[in-house]
């Protein structure tokens, strides 16, 4: 039976389960830490905004455009980045990406004008292009579909974890270091958090293995089990070549679906601190601490849904339902925007739904793609999603400048989640439920 949620959990041999538990312990904590650093450097401009706009006399529209221009560079260089990654290997390319984006992120401390703000945000997108597809592709080397939902959810848990850790951290740095050495708090934040990515990038070169055969921490039996599982699954996938990953209509359908999910994700990621501030909370540290609440709920939801998706071998409803929950949460947050407690509760529900969509989406593409097709198809999907990363924050900034309220823009983001949920069912259950 392959429809709906009425699927029985699939049992697994203890020995096989132990192999993948070992993989999770070895790979996911470090990759998760890398993604926390990546996502933090991508969205910490939302915290910098609390001081940066008044220091540099930027308008909300200037901020929205600068936040979004990152995704132009990201989208333009996503596919070329993954083409290079296929040639040089995921380990080397992941490390290279982290070092370069860390340096560019640290250079954000030198922003003095809208032009320098736009330029560095664009270069940050160029530097980070290919990171998520490279990691998801890397996971397909190690995990078959039966374990990929949980692995993807744990890795992409870096999104809410960066909010749980990064919100209070960014708020604390901006408060504690403000005017130290003649630098504003937001400048210290960019410097410290950017250098963290550089350090992790250097570690990548030594900690990660290129493939199963080069993993010295696996024995021969464990390597044979993983290779057999991954090879068996690859034979069942309809798309294999790089050309198919770039041109397949099914890949572009997945990419459009991802666009609507990321509209909501990035809108909230860039504007959550402002939404909380507008509800009556003014101190940057307090704002940072409160942003941790929605992200904590989201992390729990992502792991539980990912585990359920793997156990039941069901993907579509495990993606569509969280999207609808996210839409409801966003709508409620607008209706109770003036009450900090109720607004935060609604945003927590919204974040739980929205952020759960991301790892669940990444169980769909690898179900139909393998090898070079997976690398290219993931890059295409992420590029299209990156367009939403440009549109979403700029839309909210424009709406706030035009109306003095972000509520209408947030409602639009909720509607995009509903559209994404509907598009999920254009993928046949028999193709993606693995």
Coordinates of C-alpha atoms in Angstrom, one line a residue:
X1 CA 0.0 0.0 0.0
X2 CA 1.5 3.4 -1.0
X3 CA -1.2 6.0 -0.5
X4 CA -1.9 8.5 2.2
X5 CA -0.7 8.0 5.7
X6 CA -2.2 4.6 6.3
X7 CA 1.1 2.9 5.9
X8 CA 2.5 0.4 8.4
X9 CA 6.0 1.1 9.8
X10 CA 8.7 -1.1 8.0
X11 CA 10.8 -3.2 10.3
X12 CA 14.6 -3.3 9.8
X13 CA 17.3 -5.9 10.8
X14 CA 19.2 -4.7 13.9
X15 CA 22.6 -5.2 12.2
X16 CA 21.6 -3.0 9.3
X17 CA 20.1 -0.4 11.6
X18 CA 23.4 -0.3 13.6
X19 CA 25.4 0.5 10.4
X20 CA 23.3 3.6 9.6
X21 CA 23.2 4.6 13.3
X22 CA 27.0 4.7 13.1
X23 CA 26.9 6.8 9.9
X24 CA 24.6 9.2 11.6
X25 CA 26.9 9.6 14.6
X26 CA 30.0 10.1 12.4
X27 CA 28.6 12.5 9.8
X28 CA 25.6 14.4 10.9
X29 CA 26.8 16.3 14.0
X30 CA 29.7 17.8 12.1
X31 CA 27.6 18.6 8.9
X32 CA 25.0 20.0 11.2
X33 CA 27.5 22.3 12.8
X34 CA 28.6 23.4 9.3
X35 CA 25.1 24.2 8.3
X36 CA 24.5 26.2 11.5
X37 CA 27.5 28.3 10.5
X38 CA 26.2 28.6 6.9
X39 CA 22.7 29.6 7.8
X40 CA 23.8 31.9 10.5
X41 CA 26.0 33.8 8.1
X42 CA 23.2 33.9 5.6
X43 CA 20.5 35.4 7.9
X44 CA 22.4 37.2 10.6
X45 CA 21.8 40.3 8.6
X46 CA 18.3 40.2 10.2
X47 CA 19.9 40.8 13.6
X48 CA 22.4 43.4 12.2
X49 CA 19.4 45.2 10.9
X50 CA 18.4 46.1 14.5
X51 CA 21.4 48.5 14.7
X52 CA 22.7 48.7 11.2
X53 CA 19.7 50.6 9.7
X54 CA 20.0 53.5 12.2
X55 CA 23.8 53.6 12.1
X56 CA 24.0 53.7 8.3
X57 CA 20.6 55.4 7.6
X58 CA 19.3 52.6 5.4
X59 CA 15.6 52.4 4.6
X60 CA 13.6 49.2 5.0
X61 CA 13.6 48.7 1.2
X62 CA 17.4 49.0 1.1
X63 CA 17.6 46.4 3.7
X64 CA 15.1 44.1 1.9
X65 CA 17.0 44.4 -1.4
X66 CA 20.3 43.8 0.3
X67 CA 19.0 40.8 2.2
X68 CA 17.6 39.4 -1.1
X69 CA 20.4 40.2 -3.5
X70 CA 22.4 37.4 -1.8
X71 CA 20.1 34.9 -3.6
X72 CA 20.9 36.4 -7.1
X73 CA 24.6 35.4 -6.7
X74 CA 23.5 32.2 -5.1
X75 CA 21.1 31.3 -7.9
X76 CA 23.5 32.3 -10.8
X77 CA 26.4 30.2 -9.5
X78 CA 24.5 27.2 -8.0
X79 CA 24.6 24.9 -11.0
X80 CA 28.2 25.8 -12.0
X81 CA 29.3 25.2 -8.5
X82 CA 27.8 21.7 -8.5
X83 CA 29.3 20.9 -11.9
X84 CA 32.7 21.6 -10.3
X85 CA 31.8 19.7 -7.2
X86 CA 31.1 16.5 -9.3
X87 CA 34.6 16.8 -10.7
X88 CA 36.6 17.6 -7.6
X89 CA 34.6 15.8 -4.9
X90 CA 32.1 16.9 -2.3
X91 CA 34.6 17.0 0.6
X92 CA 37.0 19.5 -1.1
X93 CA 34.2 21.6 -2.4
X94 CA 32.3 21.8 0.9
X95 CA 35.5 23.0 2.6
X96 CA 36.2 25.5 -0.1
X97 CA 32.7 27.0 0.1
X98 CA 32.9 27.4 3.8
X99 CA 36.2 29.1 3.8
X100 CA 35.3 31.6 1.1
X101 CA 31.8 32.5 2.5
X102 CA 33.3 32.9 6.0
X103 CA 35.7 35.5 4.7
X104 CA 33.1 37.4 2.8
X105 CA 30.7 37.3 5.7
X106 CA 33.4 38.7 8.0
X107 CA 33.9 41.5 5.4
X108 CA 30.3 42.6 6.0
X109 CA 31.7 44.5 8.9
X110 CA 33.1 47.1 6.5
X111 CA 29.7 48.0 4.9
X112 CA 29.2 51.8 4.8
X113 CA 26.8 52.4 2.0
X114 CA 23.9 50.7 0.1
X115 CA 26.3 49.9 -2.7
X116 CA 28.8 48.1 -0.5
X117 CA 25.9 46.3 1.3
X118 CA 24.5 45.0 -2.0
X119 CA 28.0 44.0 -3.3
X120 CA 29.0 42.0 -0.3
X121 CA 25.6 40.3 0.0
X122 CA 25.9 39.3 -3.7
X123 CA 29.4 38.0 -3.2
X124 CA 28.3 36.0 -0.1
X125 CA 25.7 34.3 -2.4
X126 CA 28.4 33.5 -4.9
X127 CA 30.7 32.1 -2.2
X128 CA 28.0 29.9 -0.7
X129 CA 26.4 28.7 -3.9
X130 CA 26.3 24.9 -4.1
X131 CA 26.6 24.3 -0.4
X132 CA 23.3 22.7 0.4
X133 CA 23.1 20.6 -2.9
X134 CA 26.7 19.5 -2.2
X135 CA 25.7 18.2 1.3
X136 CA 22.5 16.6 0.1
X137 CA 24.4 14.9 -2.7
X138 CA 27.1 13.9 -0.2
X139 CA 24.3 12.3 1.9
X140 CA 23.1 10.3 -1.1
X141 CA 26.5 8.7 -1.3
X142 CA 26.1 7.3 2.2
X143 CA 22.4 6.9 2.9
X144 CA 19.7 5.0 0.9
X145 CA 16.2 6.5 0.8
X146 CA 15.1 4.4 3.8
X147 CA 17.4 6.4 6.0
X148 CA 17.6 9.7 4.1
X149 CA 14.6 11.3 5.6
X150 CA 16.0 11.2 9.1
X151 CA 19.6 12.1 7.9
X152 CA 18.3 15.1 5.9
X153 CA 16.1 16.2 8.8
X154 CA 19.0 16.1 11.3
X155 CA 21.3 17.9 8.9
X156 CA 18.8 20.6 7.9
X157 CA 18.0 20.9 11.6
X158 CA 20.8 23.4 11.3
X159 CA 18.1 25.9 10.2
X160 CA 16.2 26.0 13.5
X161 CA 19.4 25.2 15.5
X162 CA 21.0 28.3 14.0
X163 CA 18.0 30.3 15.3
X164 CA 18.1 28.6 18.7
X165 CA 21.8 29.3 19.1
X166 CA 22.4 32.1 16.6
X167 CA 19.6 34.4 17.9
X168 CA 20.8 34.6 21.4
X169 CA 24.5 34.6 20.3
X170 CA 23.9 37.4 17.7
X171 CA 21.9 39.4 20.2
X172 CA 24.6 38.9 22.9
X173 CA 27.5 39.9 20.6
X174 CA 25.7 43.0 19.4
X175 CA 25.0 44.0 23.0
X176 CA 28.2 43.0 24.8
X177 CA 30.7 44.1 22.1
X178 CA 28.9 47.3 21.0
X179 CA 31.5 50.1 20.6
X180 CA 34.4 47.9 21.7
X181 CA 37.5 48.9 19.8
X182 CA 35.5 51.5 18.0
X183 CA 33.3 49.0 16.3
X184 CA 29.5 48.7 16.5
X185 CA 27.9 45.5 17.8
X186 CA 26.7 44.4 14.3
X187 CA 30.3 44.7 13.0
X188 CA 31.6 42.4 15.7
X189 CA 28.8 40.0 15.0
X190 CA 29.8 39.7 11.3
X191 CA 33.5 39.3 12.2
X192 CA 33.1 36.6 14.8
X193 CA 30.4 34.5 13.1
X194 CA 32.3 34.7 9.7
X195 CA 35.5 33.5 11.2
X196 CA 33.7 30.5 12.7
X197 CA 32.8 29.3 9.2
X198 CA 36.4 29.6 8.1
X199 CA 37.6 27.4 10.9
X200 CA 35.0 24.7 10.1
X201 CA 35.9 24.8 6.4
X202 CA 39.5 24.0 7.2
X203 CA 38.4 21.1 9.4
X204 CA 36.3 19.7 6.5
X205 CA 39.4 18.8 4.5
X206 CA 40.6 16.5 7.3
X207 CA 37.4 15.1 8.8
X208 CA 35.2 14.1 5.9
X209 CA 35.8 11.1 3.6
X210 CA 35.3 11.4 -0.1
X211 CA 33.4 8.1 -0.4
X212 CA 32.5 4.8 1.3
X213 CA 35.8 3.1 0.3
X214 CA 38.0 5.8 1.8
X215 CA 36.1 5.9 5.2
X216 CA 38.7 4.4 7.6
X217 CA 36.1 4.4 10.4
X218 CA 34.0 1.7 8.6
X219 CA 34.9 -2.0 8.5
X220 CA 34.7 -4.1 5.4
X221 CA 31.2 -5.6 6.2
X222 CA 29.8 -2.1 6.9
X223 CA 31.1 -0.8 3.7
X224 CA 29.7 -3.7 1.7
X225 CA 26.3 -3.2 3.3
X226 CA 26.1 0.5 2.5
X227 CA 27.4 0.1 -1.0
X228 CA 24.9 -2.7 -1.8
X229 CA 22.0 -0.6 -0.4
X230 CA 22.9 2.5 -2.3
X231 CA 23.6 0.6 -5.6
X232 CA 20.4 -1.3 -5.4
X233 CA 18.4 1.9 -4.9
X234 CA 20.2 3.7 -7.8
X235 CA 19.1 1.1 -10.3
X236 CA 15.4 1.8 -9.5
X237 CA 15.7 5.6 -10.1
X238 CA 14.5 6.9 -13.5
X239 CA 17.0 9.8 -13.9
X240 CA 20.8 9.3 -13.8
X241 CA 22.7 11.7 -16.2
X242 CA 23.7 15.3 -15.6
X243 CA 21.6 16.3 -18.6
X244 CA 18.5 14.6 -17.2
X245 CA 19.1 16.4 -13.9
X246 CA 19.1 19.8 -15.8
X247 CA 16.3 19.3 -18.3
X248 CA 13.8 16.9 -16.8
X249 CA 10.3 18.3 -16.4
X250 CA 9.9 16.4 -13.2
X251 CA 13.0 18.2 -11.8
X252 CA 11.6 21.6 -12.7
X253 CA 8.2 20.7 -11.1
X254 CA 10.1 19.9 -7.9
X255 CA 12.0 23.1 -8.2
X256 CA 8.8 25.2 -8.5
X257 CA 7.4 23.4 -5.4
X258 CA 10.6 24.3 -3.5
X259 CA 10.2 27.9 -4.6
X260 CA 6.9 28.2 -2.8
X261 CA 8.2 26.6 0.4
X262 CA 11.3 28.8 0.5
X263 CA 9.2 31.9 0.1
X264 CA 7.8 31.4 3.6
X265 CA 11.1 30.1 5.0
X266 CA 13.3 33.1 4.1
X267 CA 10.6 35.7 4.8
X268 CA 10.5 34.5 8.4
X269 CA 14.2 34.0 8.6
X270 CA 15.0 37.6 7.7
X271 CA 12.1 39.3 9.4
X272 CA 11.4 37.2 12.6
X273 CA 13.6 39.6 14.7
X274 CA 11.7 42.6 13.3
X275 CA 8.3 41.0 13.8
X276 CA 9.2 40.3 17.5
X277 CA 10.5 43.8 17.9
X278 CA 7.3 45.3 16.4
X279 CA 5.3 43.3 19.0
X280 CA 6.9 45.4 21.8
X281 CA 10.3 43.9 22.5
X282 CA 13.1 46.4 22.0
X283 CA 16.4 45.0 23.5
X284 CA 18.5 43.1 20.9
X285 CA 19.4 40.4 23.5
X286 CA 15.7 39.9 24.4
X287 CA 14.8 39.7 20.7
X288 CA 17.5 37.1 20.2
X289 CA 16.3 35.0 23.1
X290 CA 12.7 35.0 21.9
X291 CA 13.6 34.0 18.4
X292 CA 15.0 30.8 19.9
X293 CA 11.5 29.7 20.8
X294 CA 10.0 29.2 17.3
X295 CA 13.3 27.5 16.2
X296 CA 13.3 25.1 19.1
X297 CA 9.8 23.9 18.3
X298 CA 10.8 23.6 14.6
X299 CA 13.8 21.5 15.4
X300 CA 11.7 19.0 17.3
X301 CA 9.1 18.9 14.6
X302 CA 11.7 18.3 11.8
X303 CA 13.2 15.3 13.6
X304 CA 9.9 13.7 14.5
X305 CA 8.4 14.1 11.1
X306 CA 11.6 12.9 9.4
X307 CA 11.6 9.8 11.5
X308 CA 8.0 9.1 10.8
X309 CA 8.5 9.6 7.1
X310 CA 11.3 7.0 7.0
X311 CA 9.4 4.5 9.2
X312 CA 6.2 4.7 7.1
X313 CA 8.0 5.1 3.7
X314 CA 5.6 8.0 2.9
X315 CA 6.8 11.3 1.6
X316 CA 4.0 13.4 0.2
X317 CA 1.7 13.9 3.2
X318 CA 4.7 14.3 5.4
X319 CA 5.5 17.3 3.3
X320 CA 2.1 18.8 2.5
X321 CA 0.7 18.7 6.0
X322 CA 3.6 20.7 7.6
X323 CA 3.2 23.3 4.8
X324 CA -0.4 23.8 5.7
X325 CA 0.4 24.0 9.4
X326 CA 3.0 26.7 8.6
X327 CA 0.4 28.7 6.6
X328 CA -2.0 28.6 9.5
X329 CA 0.7 29.7 11.9
X330 CA 1.7 32.7 9.8
X331 CA -2.0 33.8 9.4
X332 CA -2.5 33.6 13.1
X333 CA 0.6 35.6 13.8
X334 CA -0.8 38.5 11.8
X335 CA -4.1 38.4 13.6
X336 CA -2.5 38.6 17.1
X337 CA 0.5 40.7 16.1
X338 CA 0.2 43.2 19.0
X339 CA 0.3 40.5 21.7
X340 CA 3.9 39.3 22.1
X341 CA 3.0 36.0 23.8
X342 CA 0.3 35.0 21.3
X343 CA 2.3 36.3 18.3
X344 CA 5.3 34.2 19.4
X345 CA 3.1 31.1 19.9
X346 CA 1.6 31.5 16.4
X347 CA 5.1 32.1 14.9
X348 CA 6.3 28.9 16.6
X349 CA 3.5 26.9 15.0
X350 CA 4.3 28.5 11.7
X351 CA 8.1 27.8 12.0
X352 CA 7.4 24.2 13.0
X353 CA 5.4 23.7 9.7
X354 CA 7.6 25.8 7.4
X355 CA 11.0 24.5 8.5
X356 CA 9.8 20.8 8.4
X357 CA 9.0 21.3 4.7
X358 CA 12.7 21.8 3.8
X359 CA 14.1 18.4 4.9
X360 CA 11.0 16.6 3.7
X361 CA 11.4 18.2 0.3
X362 CA 14.9 16.8 0.1
X363 CA 13.5 13.3 0.3
X364 CA 11.6 13.8 -3.0
X365 CA 14.4 14.7 -5.4
X366 CA 16.8 11.9 -4.4
X367 CA 14.0 9.4 -4.8
X368 CA 14.0 10.0 -8.6
X369 CA 17.6 11.1 -9.1
X370 CA 21.0 9.4 -8.8
X371 CA 24.6 10.1 -9.6
X372 CA 25.2 13.2 -11.7
X373 CA 21.5 13.8 -12.1
X374 CA 21.2 14.1 -8.4
X375 CA 23.9 16.7 -8.2
X376 CA 22.5 18.8 -11.1
X377 CA 18.8 18.3 -10.2
X378 CA 19.5 19.4 -6.6
X379 CA 21.3 22.4 -7.9
X380 CA 18.4 23.4 -10.2
X381 CA 15.9 23.1 -7.3
X382 CA 18.1 25.1 -5.0
X383 CA 18.6 27.8 -7.6
X384 CA 14.9 28.2 -8.2
X385 CA 14.4 28.2 -4.4
X386 CA 17.0 30.9 -4.2
X387 CA 14.9 33.2 -6.3
X388 CA 12.3 33.0 -3.6
X389 CA 15.0 34.1 -1.2
X390 CA 15.4 37.3 -3.2
X391 CA 11.7 37.9 -3.7
X392 CA 10.5 37.1 -0.2
X393 CA 12.5 39.6 2.0
X394 CA 12.2 42.3 -0.6
X395 CA 8.4 41.8 -0.8
X396 CA 8.2 42.2 3.0
X397 CA 10.4 45.2 3.0
X398 CA 8.4 46.9 0.3
X399 CA 5.1 46.1 2.0
X400 CA 6.3 47.6 5.3
X401 CA 7.6 50.8 3.6
X402 CA 4.3 51.1 1.7
X403 CA 1.8 50.3 4.5
X404 CA 3.8 50.5 7.7
X405 CA 2.9 46.9 8.5
X406 CA 4.4 43.6 7.5
X407 CA 1.1 41.7 8.1
X408 CA -0.1 41.7 4.5
X409 CA 3.2 40.4 3.3
X410 CA 3.2 37.6 5.9
X411 CA -0.2 36.6 4.7
X412 CA 1.1 36.3 1.1
X413 CA 3.9 34.0 2.4
X414 CA 1.3 31.8 4.1
X415 CA -0.5 31.5 0.7
X416 CA 2.7 30.4 -1.0
X417 CA 2.9 27.5 1.4
X418 CA -0.6 26.3 0.5
X419 CA 0.4 26.4 -3.2
X420 CA 3.5 24.3 -2.5
X421 CA 1.4 21.8 -0.6
X422 CA -0.9 21.3 -3.6
X423 CA 2.1 20.9 -6.0
X424 CA 3.5 18.1 -3.9
X425 CA 0.8 15.7 -5.1
X426 CA 1.8 16.1 -8.7
X427 CA 4.5 13.6 -7.8
X428 CA 3.2 10.0 -8.0
X429 CA 3.2 8.2 -4.7
X430 CA 4.7 5.1 -6.2
X431 CA 7.7 7.1 -7.4
X432 CA 8.6 9.0 -4.2
X433 CA 7.4 6.7 -1.3
X434 CA 10.6 4.8 -0.6

